[in-house]
Short mmCIF file of C-alpha atoms in Angstrom, two decimals:
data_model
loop_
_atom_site.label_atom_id
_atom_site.label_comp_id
_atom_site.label_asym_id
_atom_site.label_seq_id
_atom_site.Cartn_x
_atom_site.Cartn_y
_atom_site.Cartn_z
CA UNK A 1 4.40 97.24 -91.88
CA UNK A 2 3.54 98.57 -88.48
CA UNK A 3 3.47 95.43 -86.80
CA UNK A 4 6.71 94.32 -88.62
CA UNK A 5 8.00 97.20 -87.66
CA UNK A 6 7.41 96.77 -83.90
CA UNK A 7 8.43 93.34 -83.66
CA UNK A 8 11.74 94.90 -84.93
CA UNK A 9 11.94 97.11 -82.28
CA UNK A 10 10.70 94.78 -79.39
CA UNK A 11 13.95 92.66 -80.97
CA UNK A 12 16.32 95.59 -80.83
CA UNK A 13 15.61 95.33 -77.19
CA UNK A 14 16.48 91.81 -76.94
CA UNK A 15 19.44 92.30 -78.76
CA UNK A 16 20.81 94.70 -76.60
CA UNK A 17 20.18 92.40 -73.69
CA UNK A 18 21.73 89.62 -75.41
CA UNK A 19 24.47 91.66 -75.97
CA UNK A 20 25.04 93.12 -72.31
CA UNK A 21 24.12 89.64 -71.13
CA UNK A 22 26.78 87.38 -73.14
CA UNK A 23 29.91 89.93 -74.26
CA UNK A 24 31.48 89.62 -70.49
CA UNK A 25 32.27 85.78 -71.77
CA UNK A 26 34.43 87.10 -74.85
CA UNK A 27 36.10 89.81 -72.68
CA UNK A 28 36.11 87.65 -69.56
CA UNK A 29 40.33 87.51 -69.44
CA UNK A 30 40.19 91.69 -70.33
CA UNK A 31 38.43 92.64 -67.58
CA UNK A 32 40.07 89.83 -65.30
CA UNK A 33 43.40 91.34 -66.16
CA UNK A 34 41.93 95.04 -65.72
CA UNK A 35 39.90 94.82 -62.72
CA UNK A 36 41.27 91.81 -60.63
CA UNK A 37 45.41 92.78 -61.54
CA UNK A 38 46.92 91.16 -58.07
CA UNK A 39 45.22 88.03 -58.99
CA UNK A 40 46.08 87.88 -62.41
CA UNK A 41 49.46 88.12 -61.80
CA UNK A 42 49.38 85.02 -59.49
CA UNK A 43 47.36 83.08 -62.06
CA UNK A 44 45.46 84.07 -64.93
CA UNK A 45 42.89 81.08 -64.32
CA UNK A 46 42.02 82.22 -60.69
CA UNK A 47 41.77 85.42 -61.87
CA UNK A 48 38.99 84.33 -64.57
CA UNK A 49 37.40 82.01 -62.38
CA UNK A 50 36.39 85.27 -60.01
CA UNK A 51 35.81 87.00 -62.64
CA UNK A 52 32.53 84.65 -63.38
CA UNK A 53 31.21 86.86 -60.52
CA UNK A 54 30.35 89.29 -62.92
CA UNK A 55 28.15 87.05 -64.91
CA UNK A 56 26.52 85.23 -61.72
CA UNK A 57 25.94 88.84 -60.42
CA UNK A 58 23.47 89.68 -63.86
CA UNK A 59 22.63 86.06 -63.56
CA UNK A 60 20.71 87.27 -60.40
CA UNK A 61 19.95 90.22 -60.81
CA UNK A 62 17.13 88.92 -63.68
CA UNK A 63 16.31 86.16 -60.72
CA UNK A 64 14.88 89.60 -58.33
CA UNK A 65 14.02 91.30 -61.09
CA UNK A 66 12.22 89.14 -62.91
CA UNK A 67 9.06 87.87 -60.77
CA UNK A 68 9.01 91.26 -58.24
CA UNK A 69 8.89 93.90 -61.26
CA UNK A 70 6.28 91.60 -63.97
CA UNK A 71 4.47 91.01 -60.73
CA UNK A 72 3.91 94.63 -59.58
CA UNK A 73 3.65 96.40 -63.05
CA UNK A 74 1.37 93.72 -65.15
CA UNK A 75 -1.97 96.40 -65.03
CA UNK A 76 0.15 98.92 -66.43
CA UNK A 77 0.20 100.21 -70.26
CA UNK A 78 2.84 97.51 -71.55
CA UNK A 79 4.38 100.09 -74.44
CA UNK A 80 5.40 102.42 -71.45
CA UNK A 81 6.80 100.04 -69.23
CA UNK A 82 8.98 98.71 -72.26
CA UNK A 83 10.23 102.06 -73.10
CA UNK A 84 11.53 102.53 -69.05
CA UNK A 85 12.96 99.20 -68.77
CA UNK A 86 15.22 100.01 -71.87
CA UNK A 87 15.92 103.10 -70.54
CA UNK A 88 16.91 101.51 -66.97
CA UNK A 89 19.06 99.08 -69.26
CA UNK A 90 20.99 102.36 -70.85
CA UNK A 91 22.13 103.82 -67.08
CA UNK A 92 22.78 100.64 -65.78
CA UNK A 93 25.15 99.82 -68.90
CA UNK A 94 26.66 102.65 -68.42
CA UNK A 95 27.58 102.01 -64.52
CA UNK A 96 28.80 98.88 -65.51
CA UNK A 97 31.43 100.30 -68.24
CA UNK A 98 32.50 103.63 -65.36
CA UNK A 99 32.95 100.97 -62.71
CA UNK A 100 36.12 101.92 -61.27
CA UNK A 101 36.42 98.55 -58.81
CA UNK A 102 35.90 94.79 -59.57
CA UNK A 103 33.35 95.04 -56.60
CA UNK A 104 31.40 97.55 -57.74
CA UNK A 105 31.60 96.17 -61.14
CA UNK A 106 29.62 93.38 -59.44
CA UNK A 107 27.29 95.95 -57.68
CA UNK A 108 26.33 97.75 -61.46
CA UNK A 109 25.83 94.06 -63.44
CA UNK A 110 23.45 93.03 -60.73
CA UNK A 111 21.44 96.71 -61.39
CA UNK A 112 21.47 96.59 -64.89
CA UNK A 113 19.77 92.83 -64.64
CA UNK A 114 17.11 93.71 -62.96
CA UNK A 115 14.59 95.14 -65.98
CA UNK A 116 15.50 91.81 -67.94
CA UNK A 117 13.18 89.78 -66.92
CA UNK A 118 10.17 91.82 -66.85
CA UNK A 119 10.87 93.10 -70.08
CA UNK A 120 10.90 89.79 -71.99
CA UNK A 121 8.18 89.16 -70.43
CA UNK A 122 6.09 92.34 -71.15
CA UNK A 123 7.40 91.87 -74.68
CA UNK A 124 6.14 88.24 -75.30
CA UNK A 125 2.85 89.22 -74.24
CA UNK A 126 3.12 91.95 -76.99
CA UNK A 127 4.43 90.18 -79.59
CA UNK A 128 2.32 87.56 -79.28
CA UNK A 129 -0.79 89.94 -79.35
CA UNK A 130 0.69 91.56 -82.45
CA UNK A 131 1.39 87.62 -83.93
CA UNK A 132 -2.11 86.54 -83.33
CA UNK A 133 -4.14 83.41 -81.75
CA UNK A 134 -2.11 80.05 -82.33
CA UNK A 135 1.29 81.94 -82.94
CA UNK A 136 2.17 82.26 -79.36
CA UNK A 137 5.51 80.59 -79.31
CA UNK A 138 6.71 82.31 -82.66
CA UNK A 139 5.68 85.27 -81.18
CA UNK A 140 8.09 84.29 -78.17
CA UNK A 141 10.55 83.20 -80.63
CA UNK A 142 11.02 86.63 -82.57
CA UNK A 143 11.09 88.72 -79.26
CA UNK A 144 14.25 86.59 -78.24
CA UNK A 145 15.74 86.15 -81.78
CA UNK A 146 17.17 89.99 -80.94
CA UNK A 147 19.02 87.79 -78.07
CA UNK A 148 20.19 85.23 -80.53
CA UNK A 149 21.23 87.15 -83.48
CA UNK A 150 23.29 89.74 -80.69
CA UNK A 151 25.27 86.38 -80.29
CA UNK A 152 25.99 86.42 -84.50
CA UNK A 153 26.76 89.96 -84.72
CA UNK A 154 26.49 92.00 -81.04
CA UNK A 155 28.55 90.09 -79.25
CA UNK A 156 31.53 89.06 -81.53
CA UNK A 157 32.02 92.40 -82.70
CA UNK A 158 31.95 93.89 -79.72
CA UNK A 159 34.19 91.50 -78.02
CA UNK A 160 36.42 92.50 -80.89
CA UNK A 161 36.20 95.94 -80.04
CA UNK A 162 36.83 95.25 -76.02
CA UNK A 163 39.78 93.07 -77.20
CA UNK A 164 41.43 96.13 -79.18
CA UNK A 165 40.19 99.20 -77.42
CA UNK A 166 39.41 97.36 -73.50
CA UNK A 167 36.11 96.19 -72.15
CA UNK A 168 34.79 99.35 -70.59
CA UNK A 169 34.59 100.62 -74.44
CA UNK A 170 32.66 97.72 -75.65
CA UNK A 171 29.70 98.13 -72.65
CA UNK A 172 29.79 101.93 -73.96
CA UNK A 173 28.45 100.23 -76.97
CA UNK A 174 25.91 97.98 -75.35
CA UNK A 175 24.65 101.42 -73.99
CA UNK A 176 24.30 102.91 -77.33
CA UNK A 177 22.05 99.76 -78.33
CA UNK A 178 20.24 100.23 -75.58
CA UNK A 179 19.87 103.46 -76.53
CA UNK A 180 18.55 103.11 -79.73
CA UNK A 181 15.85 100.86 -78.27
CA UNK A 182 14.69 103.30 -76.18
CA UNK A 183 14.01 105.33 -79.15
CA UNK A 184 12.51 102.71 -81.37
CA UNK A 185 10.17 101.36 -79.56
CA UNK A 186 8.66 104.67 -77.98
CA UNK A 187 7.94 105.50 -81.66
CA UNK A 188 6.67 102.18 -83.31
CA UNK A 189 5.37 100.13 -80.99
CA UNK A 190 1.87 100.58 -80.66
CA UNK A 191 -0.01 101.40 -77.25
CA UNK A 192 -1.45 98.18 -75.74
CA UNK A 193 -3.35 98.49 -72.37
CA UNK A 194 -2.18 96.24 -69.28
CA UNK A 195 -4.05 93.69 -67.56
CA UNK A 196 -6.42 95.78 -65.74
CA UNK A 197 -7.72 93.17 -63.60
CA UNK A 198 -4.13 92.04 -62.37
CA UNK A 199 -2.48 92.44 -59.28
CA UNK A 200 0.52 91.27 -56.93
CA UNK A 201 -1.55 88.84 -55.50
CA UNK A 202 -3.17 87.25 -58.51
CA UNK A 203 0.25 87.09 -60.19
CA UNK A 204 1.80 85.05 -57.67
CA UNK A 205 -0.47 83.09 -57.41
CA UNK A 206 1.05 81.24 -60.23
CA UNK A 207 3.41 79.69 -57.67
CA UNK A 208 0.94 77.85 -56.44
CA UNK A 209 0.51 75.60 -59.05
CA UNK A 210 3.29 72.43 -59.41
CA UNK A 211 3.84 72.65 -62.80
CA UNK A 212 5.21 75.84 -62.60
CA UNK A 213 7.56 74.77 -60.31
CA UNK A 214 8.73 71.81 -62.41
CA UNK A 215 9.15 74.29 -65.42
CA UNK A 216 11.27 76.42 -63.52
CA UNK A 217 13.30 73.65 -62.01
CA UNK A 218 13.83 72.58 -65.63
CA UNK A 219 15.12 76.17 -67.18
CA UNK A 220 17.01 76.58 -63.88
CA UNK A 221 18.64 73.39 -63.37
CA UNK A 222 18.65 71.80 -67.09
CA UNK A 223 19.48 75.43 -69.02
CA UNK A 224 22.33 75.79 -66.76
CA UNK A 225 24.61 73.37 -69.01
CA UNK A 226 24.09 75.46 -71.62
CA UNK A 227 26.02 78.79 -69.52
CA UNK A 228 29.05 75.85 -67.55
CA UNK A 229 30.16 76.16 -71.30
CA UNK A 230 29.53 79.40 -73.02
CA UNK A 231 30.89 80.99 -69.43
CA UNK A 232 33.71 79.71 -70.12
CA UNK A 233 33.97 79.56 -74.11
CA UNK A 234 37.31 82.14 -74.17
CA UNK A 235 39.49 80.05 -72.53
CA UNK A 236 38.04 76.67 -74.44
CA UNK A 237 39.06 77.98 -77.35
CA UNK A 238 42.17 79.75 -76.85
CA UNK A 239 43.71 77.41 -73.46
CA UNK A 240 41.96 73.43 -74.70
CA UNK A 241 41.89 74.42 -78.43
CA UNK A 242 45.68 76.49 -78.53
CA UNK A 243 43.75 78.58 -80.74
CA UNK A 244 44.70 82.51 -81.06
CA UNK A 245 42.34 84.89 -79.28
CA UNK A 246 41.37 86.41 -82.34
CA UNK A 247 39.47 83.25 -83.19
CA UNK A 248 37.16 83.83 -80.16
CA UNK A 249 35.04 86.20 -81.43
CA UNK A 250 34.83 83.95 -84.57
CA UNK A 251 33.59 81.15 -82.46
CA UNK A 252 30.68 82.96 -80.64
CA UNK A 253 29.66 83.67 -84.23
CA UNK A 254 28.62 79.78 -84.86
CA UNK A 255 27.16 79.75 -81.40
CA UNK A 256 25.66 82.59 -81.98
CA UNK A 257 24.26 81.25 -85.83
CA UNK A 258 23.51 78.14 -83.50
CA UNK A 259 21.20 79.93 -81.42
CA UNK A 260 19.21 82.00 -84.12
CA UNK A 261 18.39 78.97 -85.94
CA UNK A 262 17.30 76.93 -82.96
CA UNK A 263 15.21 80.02 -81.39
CA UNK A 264 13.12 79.71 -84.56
CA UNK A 265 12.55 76.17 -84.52
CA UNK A 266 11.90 76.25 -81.26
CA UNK A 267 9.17 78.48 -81.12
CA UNK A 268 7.79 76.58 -84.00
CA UNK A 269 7.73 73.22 -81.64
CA UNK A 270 6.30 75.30 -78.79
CA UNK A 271 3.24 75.78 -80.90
CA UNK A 272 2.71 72.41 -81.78
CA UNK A 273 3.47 70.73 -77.98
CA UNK A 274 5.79 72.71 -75.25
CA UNK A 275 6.39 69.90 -72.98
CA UNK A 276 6.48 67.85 -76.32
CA UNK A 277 9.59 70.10 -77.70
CA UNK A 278 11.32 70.34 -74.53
CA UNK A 279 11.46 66.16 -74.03
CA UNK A 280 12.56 65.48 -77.81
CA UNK A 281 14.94 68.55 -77.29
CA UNK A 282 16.95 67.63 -74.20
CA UNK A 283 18.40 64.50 -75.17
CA UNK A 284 20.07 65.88 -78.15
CA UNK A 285 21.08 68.88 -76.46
CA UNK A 286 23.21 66.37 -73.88
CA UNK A 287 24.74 64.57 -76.58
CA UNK A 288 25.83 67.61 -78.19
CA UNK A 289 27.77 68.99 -74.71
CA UNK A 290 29.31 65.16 -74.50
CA UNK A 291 30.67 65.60 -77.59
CA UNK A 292 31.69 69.13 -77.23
CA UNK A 293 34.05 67.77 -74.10
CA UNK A 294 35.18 65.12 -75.67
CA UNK A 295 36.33 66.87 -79.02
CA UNK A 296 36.61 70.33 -77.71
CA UNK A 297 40.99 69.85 -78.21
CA UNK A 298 40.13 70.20 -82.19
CA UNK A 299 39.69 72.97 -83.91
CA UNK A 300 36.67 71.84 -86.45
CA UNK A 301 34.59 70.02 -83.71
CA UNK A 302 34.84 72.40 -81.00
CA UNK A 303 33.12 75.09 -83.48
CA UNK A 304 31.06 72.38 -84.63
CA UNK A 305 30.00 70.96 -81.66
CA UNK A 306 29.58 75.17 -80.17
CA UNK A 307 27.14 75.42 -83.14
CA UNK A 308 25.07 72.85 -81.89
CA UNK A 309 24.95 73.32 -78.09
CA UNK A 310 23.55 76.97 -79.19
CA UNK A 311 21.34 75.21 -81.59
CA UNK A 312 19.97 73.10 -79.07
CA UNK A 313 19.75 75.60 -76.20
CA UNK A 314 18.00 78.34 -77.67
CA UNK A 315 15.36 75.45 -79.36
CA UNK A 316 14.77 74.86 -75.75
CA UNK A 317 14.31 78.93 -74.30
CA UNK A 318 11.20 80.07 -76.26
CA UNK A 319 9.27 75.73 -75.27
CA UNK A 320 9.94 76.38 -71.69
CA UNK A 321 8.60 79.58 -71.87
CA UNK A 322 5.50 79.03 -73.71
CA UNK A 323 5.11 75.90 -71.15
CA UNK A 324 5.22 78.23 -68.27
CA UNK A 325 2.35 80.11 -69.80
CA UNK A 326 0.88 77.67 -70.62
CA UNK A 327 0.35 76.36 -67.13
CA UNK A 328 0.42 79.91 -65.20
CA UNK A 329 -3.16 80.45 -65.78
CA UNK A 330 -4.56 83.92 -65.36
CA UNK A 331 -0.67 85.12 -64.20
CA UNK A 332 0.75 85.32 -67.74
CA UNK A 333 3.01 88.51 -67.40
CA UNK A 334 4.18 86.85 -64.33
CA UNK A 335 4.77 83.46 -65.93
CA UNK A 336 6.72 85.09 -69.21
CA UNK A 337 9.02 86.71 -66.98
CA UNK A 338 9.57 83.90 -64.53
CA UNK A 339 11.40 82.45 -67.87
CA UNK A 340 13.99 84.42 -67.84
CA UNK A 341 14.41 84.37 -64.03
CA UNK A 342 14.99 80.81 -64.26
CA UNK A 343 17.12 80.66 -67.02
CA UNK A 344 19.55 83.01 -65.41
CA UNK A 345 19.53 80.60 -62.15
CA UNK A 346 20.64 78.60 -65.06
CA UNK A 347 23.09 81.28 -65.65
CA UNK A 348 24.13 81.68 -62.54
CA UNK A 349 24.62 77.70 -61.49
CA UNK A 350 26.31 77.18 -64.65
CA UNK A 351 28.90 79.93 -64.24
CA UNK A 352 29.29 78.95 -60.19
CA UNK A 353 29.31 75.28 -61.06
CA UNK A 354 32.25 75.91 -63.78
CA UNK A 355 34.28 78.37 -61.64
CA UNK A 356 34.06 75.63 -59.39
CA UNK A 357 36.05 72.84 -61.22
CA UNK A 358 38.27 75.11 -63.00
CA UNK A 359 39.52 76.43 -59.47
CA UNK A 360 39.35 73.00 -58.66
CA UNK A 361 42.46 72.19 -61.21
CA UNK A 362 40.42 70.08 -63.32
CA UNK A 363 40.77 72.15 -66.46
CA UNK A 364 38.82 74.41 -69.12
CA UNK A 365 37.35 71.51 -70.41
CA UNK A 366 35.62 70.31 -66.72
CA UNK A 367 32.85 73.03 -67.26
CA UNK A 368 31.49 70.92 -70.20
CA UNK A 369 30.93 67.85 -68.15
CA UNK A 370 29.47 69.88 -65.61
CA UNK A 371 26.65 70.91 -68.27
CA UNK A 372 26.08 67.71 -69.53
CA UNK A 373 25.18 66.69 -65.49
CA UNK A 374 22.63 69.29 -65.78
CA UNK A 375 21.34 68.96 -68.80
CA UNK A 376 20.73 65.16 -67.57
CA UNK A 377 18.98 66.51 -64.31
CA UNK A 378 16.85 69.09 -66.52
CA UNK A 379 15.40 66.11 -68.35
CA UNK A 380 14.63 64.21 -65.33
CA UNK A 381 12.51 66.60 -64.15
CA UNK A 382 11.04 67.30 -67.79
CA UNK A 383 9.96 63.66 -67.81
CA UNK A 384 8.62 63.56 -63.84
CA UNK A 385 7.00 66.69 -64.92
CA UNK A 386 5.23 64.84 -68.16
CA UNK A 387 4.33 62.00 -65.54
CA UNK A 388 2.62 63.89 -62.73
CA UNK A 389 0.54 65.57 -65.92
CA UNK A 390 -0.74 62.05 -67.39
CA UNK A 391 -1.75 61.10 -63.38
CA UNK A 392 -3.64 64.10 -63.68
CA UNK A 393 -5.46 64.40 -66.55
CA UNK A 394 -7.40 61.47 -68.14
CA UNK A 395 -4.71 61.25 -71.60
CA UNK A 396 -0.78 62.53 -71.49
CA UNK A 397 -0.28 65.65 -71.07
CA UNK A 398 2.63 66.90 -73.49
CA UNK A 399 1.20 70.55 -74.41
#
């Protein structure tokens, strides 16, 4: 029950992260209108392409974060480290929802990023301790299924409650989350001791190694098709669709039932083969974002086709993640964090990439075909990263 218990409260984290991390895309037009009002007047899609700034901004924010914090904190005792980094997550919230500028709403998303990394990282090295030998990826899995299931019930509701009471209220939420977290996990999870022979320089050391590399490039670069669309998911429904805006927060429900599901199965295929999951993975996840752009006009298939991009994105989070530590070596708190930073490069290129062809004038729909290019890429270097391992090694590699 103790050990149940703490993997509920290691989640609770994630969840609040997932939802501070994805309810800016369901209030993306509220605080466009609020915060960028010149703009909006001149055109409401301008306006919401700058306002992607605010998501690139968190986007990188986890990208410093990430490797500089897990790098300089791994020897320390991992239950205290959790319970600051959700504390850190409750201020910064907070500065994000008092922001009285669009700039320094910018400024506070990029702060309140930072701890995200580190802590998913810190927490999958938990987790998995708590899980036990062989259960690794599931132990992944249920530290980010607080992520996914914020993106069944977080994120829609509050994005219901910025749409009727304004986006400042629904980060106030977010900070109460993260509030609870704090609590939770200072009281459940149990004490686990740091890696005492770690340092700065053994945890970087990581980057030495090419496969590293390739499973960054592969978060970073592939990943990033999943955020060109869910960036963007408001206006796909409501502007492509001619659906009412009430039916957005609807929508991010079947992504976010999408992403649950896959998270699960996904950690479940990281335990039997990372680089295995990750190659069967990708070219499913492509067709799913070709048919999302080519169907997204239509009610039934765009939530159908939402469903499955989720699906197939958050299969791939928790097998690129157990890959990384699975070819980090000794630099494992480095290597779990790294993860996240390259998913939110991911995050970031998506969202830039998107902006990009909607201010372009090629529409709401555009974004899609700009994931399915790097979905396509993330593969390629999946399968030049499979090939380097069988020249390597005297059989294929596909662990």
């Amino acid at each position: 029950m103790r050990t149940r218990a703490a993997l509920l409260a290691l989640a609770l984290g994630g969840f609040g992260i997932g939802a501070t991390e994805f309810v800016a895309m369901g209030v993306l037009p509220q605080i466009a209108q609020d915060l960028l009002p010149n703009v909006w007047a001149a055109s409401s899609e301008q306006a919401i392409a700058q306002s992607g700034a605010l998501i690139s901004a968190y986007a990188l924010g986890v990208v410093v974060g990430a490797p500089t914090i897990a790098a300089s904190v791994a020897r320390f005792p991992r239950k205290r480290l959790l319970v600051i980094f959700t504390a850190a997550f409750t201020i910064g919230t907070i500065l994000s929802a008092i922001a009285p500028s669009f700039e320094l709403a910018v400024v506070a998303r990029f702060v309140a990023a930072l701890p995200h990394g580190a802590y998913f990282g810190i927490a999958a090295l938990v987790a998995a301790q708590l899980m036990g030998p062989g259960k690794r990826g599931q132990g992944v899995a249920l530290v980010l299924s607080g992520l996914t299931v914020a993106n069944v019930i977080g994120v829609p509701l509050i994005t219901a409650l910025g749409q009727q009471s304004g986006w400042r209220v629904a980060y106030l939420a977010v900070t109460a989350i993260f509030a609870a977290a704090t609590i939770a996990i200072a009281f459940v999870v149990p004490e686990q001791q740091g890696d005492a022979g770690a340092t700065i320089r053994r945890e970087l050391s990581a980057l030495r190694r090419g496969q590293v590399w390739f499973a960054l490039g592969i978060g970073s670069i592939g990943f990033g098709g999943f955020f060109a669309v869910y960036t963007y998911v408001a206006p796909l429904v409501t502007e492509v669709a001619g659906l009412a805006e009430s039916v957005v927060p609807w929508t991010l429900v079947a992504v976010g039932v999408g992403m649950t599901l896959g998270n699960f199965a996904g950690g479940v295929m990281a335990d039997r083969g990372s680089l295995r999951a990750v190659l069967q993975l990708f070219p499913i996840f492509i067709l799913a974002m070709t048919g999302l752009a080519l169907t997204a006009s239509t009610a039934v298939t765009l939530l159908a086709f939402l469903f499955l991009v989720g699906a197939l994105a958050s299969a791939i989070s928790p097998a690129i993640q157990t890959r990384l530590m699975d070819v980090a070596g000794e630099s494992q708190t480095l290597a779990a964090a790294l993860n996240h930073s390259a998913l939110n490069i991911g995050n970031s290129l998506g969202a830039a990439l998107g902006a990009a062809v909607i201010s372009a004038g090629l529409g709401f729909i555009a974004p899609s075909w700009v994931g399915v290019g790097l979905a396509v890429a993330g593969l390629a270097l999946a399968l030049v990263s499979w090939a380097v391992d069988r020249r390597t090694t005297a059989a294929p590699a596909l662990a």
